[in-house]
Amino acid sequence: QLRAGVQRLLSSRQIMGTAFALPVLDGKAALELARGICSYAFAWGLLHVGLLQVVRRCFTIPAISHNDWANRVISTLHAAASGSACSWALLSDEPFRSAASSAVRFSQNVDTVHGDSAVLEMILPFTLGYFTYDCILMALDREVYGNEGALMLMHHIVSLIVWPVSCLQKAGSFYVLYFLAAEVSTPILNLAAFFLPKHGMDGMPQTLAGVLLILTFFAARVVPAPMILWSLWASQHYWQDVNALVRVTAMATIPIPPLLFCRWFVKILVGALDALKQKPD
């Protein structure tokens, strides 16, 4: 009986070990991606050094904000490129266009799991290189992102781990495409929340930028949030043939950005209301 019990225990451990085995990745593709990430991180760092010279020589901005200024310029460039490219891929390339259409209709059966994107393959090292550069900068200068620094650091680290596995496994690329497509609102965010205030531009430009920020953030991040959460539930059948560890990680991490988007939108609205209260009658 003791021997039978030990055998059952060992058997159950083997089953669990097999179920939650590490995903098998294409070594060549993973190495290529890693090289791309390092190359882009280095390029973003060089651009940051160049932008520091620009802000020091051309603008009267406090020295404590110089790194933040250069970082926001790079953030804007990255968001404009990745957001527009991934929005195009999400809305025009199959099977992502069909998956997005099903998610918008809250269909009962949505395949957001399968599919490979040439655009995402091109953009991923570009984006993860930016995240790597951003993490290094946040570690060197805590003024970057201010109170949101810890949250941004966590976001970047999780993305650096989860997104490459998702894309190399070709499981859930739809969600990576959407999260990058949502970056289309970031240039307006940087303009309204950082560049205009830092350069002393208020009044009508600040009001217009604030209104545009609310509209773009709501359209790109808040409106799709319930659709993304619904699609995760409606796609459960398609996740069954995905590595268990990848599947569990997806279920745990994909809901986080939509919830954060809603939290940030509330902060934007509160900030806008506070700004209106401070304006003279």
Coordinates of C-alpha atoms in Angstrom, one line a residue:
Q1 CA 0.0 0.0 0.0
L2 CA 2.8 2.4 0.9
R3 CA 4.5 1.6 -2.5
A4 CA 1.3 2.2 -4.3
G5 CA 0.8 5.5 -2.5
V6 CA 4.3 6.7 -3.4
Q7 CA 3.8 5.7 -7.1
R8 CA 0.5 7.6 -7.2
L9 CA 2.2 10.7 -5.7
L10 CA 5.1 10.5 -8.2
S11 CA 2.6 10.0 -11.0
S12 CA 0.6 13.1 -10.0
R13 CA 3.8 15.1 -9.8
Q14 CA 4.8 14.0 -13.3
I15 CA 1.3 15.0 -14.6
M16 CA 1.6 18.4 -12.9
G17 CA 5.1 18.9 -14.2
T18 CA 4.0 18.0 -17.7
A19 CA 0.9 20.3 -17.5
F20 CA 2.9 23.3 -16.4
A21 CA 6.1 22.6 -18.3
L22 CA 7.9 25.6 -19.7
P23 CA 6.9 26.5 -23.2
V24 CA 9.2 25.4 -26.0
L25 CA 10.5 28.4 -27.9
D26 CA 12.2 28.7 -31.3
G27 CA 15.8 29.4 -30.1
K28 CA 16.8 31.2 -33.3
A29 CA 13.8 33.4 -33.3
A30 CA 14.2 34.2 -29.6
L31 CA 17.9 35.1 -30.1
E32 CA 17.0 37.3 -33.0
L33 CA 14.3 39.1 -30.9
A34 CA 16.8 39.5 -28.0
R35 CA 19.3 41.1 -30.4
G36 CA 16.7 43.4 -31.8
I37 CA 15.6 44.5 -28.3
C38 CA 19.2 45.3 -27.2
S39 CA 19.9 47.2 -30.4
Y40 CA 16.8 49.3 -30.1
A41 CA 17.4 49.9 -26.4
F42 CA 20.9 51.2 -27.3
A43 CA 19.5 53.4 -30.1
W44 CA 16.8 54.9 -27.7
G45 CA 19.6 55.6 -25.2
L46 CA 21.7 57.4 -27.8
L47 CA 18.7 59.4 -28.8
H48 CA 18.0 60.3 -25.2
V49 CA 21.6 61.7 -24.8
G50 CA 21.1 63.8 -28.0
L51 CA 17.8 65.1 -26.7
L52 CA 19.4 66.1 -23.4
Q53 CA 21.7 68.5 -25.4
V54 CA 18.6 69.9 -27.2
V55 CA 16.7 70.7 -24.0
R56 CA 19.7 72.1 -22.2
R57 CA 20.6 74.5 -25.1
C58 CA 17.2 75.4 -26.5
F59 CA 14.7 75.5 -23.6
T60 CA 14.5 77.1 -20.2
I61 CA 13.2 74.0 -18.3
P62 CA 14.5 73.1 -14.8
A63 CA 17.4 70.7 -14.9
I64 CA 15.4 68.2 -12.8
S65 CA 13.0 67.7 -15.7
H66 CA 15.6 67.3 -18.5
N67 CA 15.5 63.5 -18.4
D68 CA 11.7 63.5 -18.2
W69 CA 11.6 65.9 -21.2
A70 CA 13.8 63.7 -23.4
N71 CA 12.0 60.6 -22.3
R72 CA 8.6 62.1 -23.2
V73 CA 9.9 63.0 -26.7
I74 CA 11.0 59.4 -27.1
S75 CA 7.7 58.1 -25.6
T76 CA 5.8 60.2 -28.2
L77 CA 7.9 58.9 -31.1
H78 CA 7.5 55.3 -30.0
A79 CA 3.8 55.6 -29.4
A80 CA 3.1 57.3 -32.8
A81 CA 5.0 54.6 -34.7
S82 CA 3.8 51.5 -32.7
G83 CA 0.3 52.7 -32.2
S84 CA -0.4 53.6 -35.8
A85 CA 1.3 50.4 -37.1
C86 CA -0.5 48.0 -34.7
S87 CA -3.9 49.8 -35.2
W88 CA -3.5 49.2 -38.9
A89 CA -2.6 45.5 -38.4
L90 CA -5.5 45.0 -36.0
L91 CA -8.1 46.5 -38.3
S92 CA -6.8 45.2 -41.6
D93 CA -4.9 41.9 -41.2
E94 CA -6.6 38.5 -40.8
P95 CA -7.4 36.8 -38.5
F96 CA -7.1 39.9 -36.2
R97 CA -9.7 41.9 -38.1
S98 CA -12.3 39.2 -37.7
A99 CA -11.4 38.7 -34.0
A100 CA -11.8 42.4 -33.4
S101 CA -15.1 42.4 -35.2
S102 CA -16.3 39.5 -33.0
A103 CA -15.1 41.2 -29.8
V104 CA -16.9 44.4 -30.7
R105 CA -20.2 42.4 -31.1
F106 CA -19.6 40.5 -27.9
S107 CA -19.8 37.3 -29.8
Q108 CA -20.0 34.0 -27.8
N109 CA -17.2 32.5 -29.8
V110 CA -14.1 34.6 -30.4
D111 CA -10.7 33.3 -31.5
T112 CA -8.2 35.9 -30.1
V113 CA -5.6 33.2 -29.5
H114 CA -4.3 32.1 -32.9
G115 CA -2.7 34.2 -35.6
D116 CA 0.7 35.6 -36.6
S117 CA 1.4 39.2 -37.5
A118 CA 4.3 40.4 -39.6
V119 CA 3.7 43.9 -38.3
L120 CA 4.0 42.7 -34.7
E121 CA 7.1 40.8 -35.5
M122 CA 8.7 44.0 -36.7
I123 CA 7.3 46.3 -34.0
L124 CA 8.0 44.0 -31.0
P125 CA 11.8 44.5 -30.7
F126 CA 11.2 48.2 -31.3
T127 CA 8.8 48.4 -28.4
L128 CA 10.6 46.1 -26.0
G129 CA 13.8 48.0 -26.7
Y130 CA 12.0 51.1 -25.7
F131 CA 10.7 49.4 -22.5
T132 CA 14.3 48.3 -21.7
Y133 CA 15.6 51.8 -22.2
D134 CA 12.7 53.2 -20.1
C135 CA 13.4 50.7 -17.2
I136 CA 17.1 51.7 -17.1
L137 CA 16.2 55.4 -17.1
M138 CA 13.6 55.0 -14.3
A139 CA 16.3 53.2 -12.3
L140 CA 18.7 56.1 -12.8
D141 CA 16.2 59.0 -12.3
R142 CA 13.2 58.6 -10.1
E143 CA 11.7 61.9 -11.3
V144 CA 10.8 60.2 -14.5
Y145 CA 7.0 59.3 -14.4
G146 CA 6.8 60.7 -10.8
N147 CA 4.4 58.8 -8.6
E148 CA 3.5 56.4 -11.5
G149 CA 7.1 55.3 -11.8
A150 CA 6.7 52.1 -9.8
L151 CA 3.6 51.1 -11.7
M152 CA 5.3 51.8 -15.1
L153 CA 8.3 49.8 -14.1
M154 CA 6.2 46.8 -13.2
H155 CA 4.2 47.2 -16.5
H156 CA 7.4 47.2 -18.5
I157 CA 9.0 44.2 -16.7
V158 CA 5.9 42.1 -17.1
S159 CA 5.6 43.1 -20.8
L160 CA 9.3 42.2 -21.4
I161 CA 8.6 38.7 -20.0
V162 CA 5.1 37.9 -21.3
W163 CA 4.9 39.5 -24.8
P164 CA 7.9 37.8 -26.3
V165 CA 6.7 34.4 -25.1
S166 CA 3.2 35.2 -26.4
C167 CA 4.5 36.1 -29.9
L168 CA 7.0 33.3 -30.1
Q169 CA 4.4 30.8 -29.1
K170 CA 1.9 32.5 -31.5
A171 CA -0.7 32.6 -28.8
G172 CA -2.6 35.8 -28.0
S173 CA -0.9 38.1 -30.4
F174 CA -4.3 39.8 -30.8
Y175 CA -3.9 41.2 -27.3
V176 CA -0.4 42.4 -27.8
L177 CA -1.5 44.2 -31.0
Y178 CA -4.4 45.9 -29.2
F179 CA -2.3 47.0 -26.2
L180 CA 0.2 48.6 -28.6
A181 CA -2.5 50.0 -30.8
A182 CA -3.9 51.8 -27.7
E183 CA -0.6 53.8 -27.7
V184 CA -2.2 56.2 -30.2
S185 CA -3.5 58.2 -27.3
T186 CA 0.0 58.6 -25.7
P187 CA 1.2 61.6 -27.9
I188 CA -1.8 63.6 -26.8
L189 CA -1.3 62.6 -23.2
N190 CA 2.3 63.8 -23.3
L191 CA 1.3 67.0 -24.9
A192 CA -1.5 67.8 -22.5
A193 CA 0.1 66.5 -19.3
F194 CA 3.7 67.4 -19.8
F195 CA 4.9 69.5 -22.8
L196 CA 2.3 72.3 -22.6
P197 CA 2.7 72.9 -18.8
K198 CA 6.5 72.6 -18.9
H199 CA 6.7 75.2 -21.7
G200 CA 4.3 77.5 -19.9
M201 CA 1.5 77.2 -22.5
D202 CA -1.9 77.4 -20.9
G203 CA -5.3 78.9 -21.8
M204 CA -6.9 77.7 -25.1
P205 CA -4.0 75.4 -26.2
Q206 CA -4.2 73.6 -22.8
T207 CA -8.0 73.4 -23.0
L208 CA -8.0 72.0 -26.5
A209 CA -5.3 69.4 -25.7
G210 CA -7.2 68.4 -22.6
V211 CA -10.4 67.8 -24.5
L212 CA -8.6 65.9 -27.2
L213 CA -6.9 63.8 -24.6
I214 CA -10.2 62.8 -23.0
L215 CA -11.7 61.9 -26.3
T216 CA -8.8 59.9 -27.7
F217 CA -8.1 58.1 -24.4
F218 CA -11.7 57.2 -24.0
A219 CA -12.0 55.9 -27.6
A220 CA -8.7 54.0 -27.7
R221 CA -8.5 52.6 -24.1
V222 CA -11.8 52.8 -22.2
V223 CA -14.4 51.8 -24.8
P224 CA -12.5 48.6 -25.8
A225 CA -11.9 47.6 -22.2
P226 CA -15.1 45.6 -21.7
M227 CA -14.7 44.0 -25.2
I228 CA -11.2 42.9 -24.3
L229 CA -12.3 41.3 -21.1
W230 CA -15.3 39.7 -22.8
S231 CA -13.1 38.3 -25.6
L232 CA -10.8 36.7 -23.0
W233 CA -13.8 34.8 -21.6
A234 CA -15.3 34.0 -25.0
S235 CA -12.0 32.6 -26.3
Q236 CA -11.5 30.0 -23.6
H237 CA -12.1 27.1 -26.0
Y238 CA -9.2 28.3 -28.2
W239 CA -6.7 28.5 -25.3
Q240 CA -7.0 24.7 -24.6
D241 CA -4.3 23.8 -27.1
V242 CA -1.8 26.4 -25.7
N243 CA 0.9 25.6 -23.2
A244 CA -0.7 25.6 -19.8
L245 CA 1.8 28.0 -18.3
V246 CA 1.3 30.4 -21.1
R247 CA -2.5 30.0 -20.8
V248 CA -2.4 30.7 -17.0
T249 CA -0.1 33.7 -17.5
A250 CA -2.4 35.1 -20.1
M251 CA -5.5 34.7 -17.9
A252 CA -3.7 36.5 -15.1
T253 CA -2.1 39.4 -17.0
I254 CA -4.4 40.3 -19.9
P255 CA -7.2 41.8 -17.7
I256 CA -4.7 44.1 -16.0
P257 CA -4.2 46.8 -18.7
P258 CA -8.0 47.4 -19.4
L259 CA -8.5 47.9 -15.7
L260 CA -5.5 50.3 -15.5
F261 CA -6.9 52.2 -18.5
C262 CA -10.1 52.8 -16.7
R263 CA -8.2 53.9 -13.6
W264 CA -6.0 56.3 -15.6
F265 CA -9.1 57.7 -17.3
V266 CA -10.7 58.5 -14.0
K267 CA -7.4 60.3 -13.0
I268 CA -7.5 62.3 -16.2
L269 CA -11.1 63.4 -15.6
V270 CA -10.3 64.3 -12.0
G271 CA -7.4 66.4 -13.2
A272 CA -9.5 68.1 -15.8
L273 CA -12.2 69.0 -13.2
D274 CA -9.5 70.3 -10.8
A275 CA -8.1 72.5 -13.6
L276 CA -11.6 73.9 -14.4
K277 CA -12.1 74.8 -10.7
Q278 CA -8.8 76.7 -10.6
K279 CA -9.7 78.9 -13.6
P280 CA -10.9 82.4 -12.8
D281 CA -14.5 83.1 -13.6

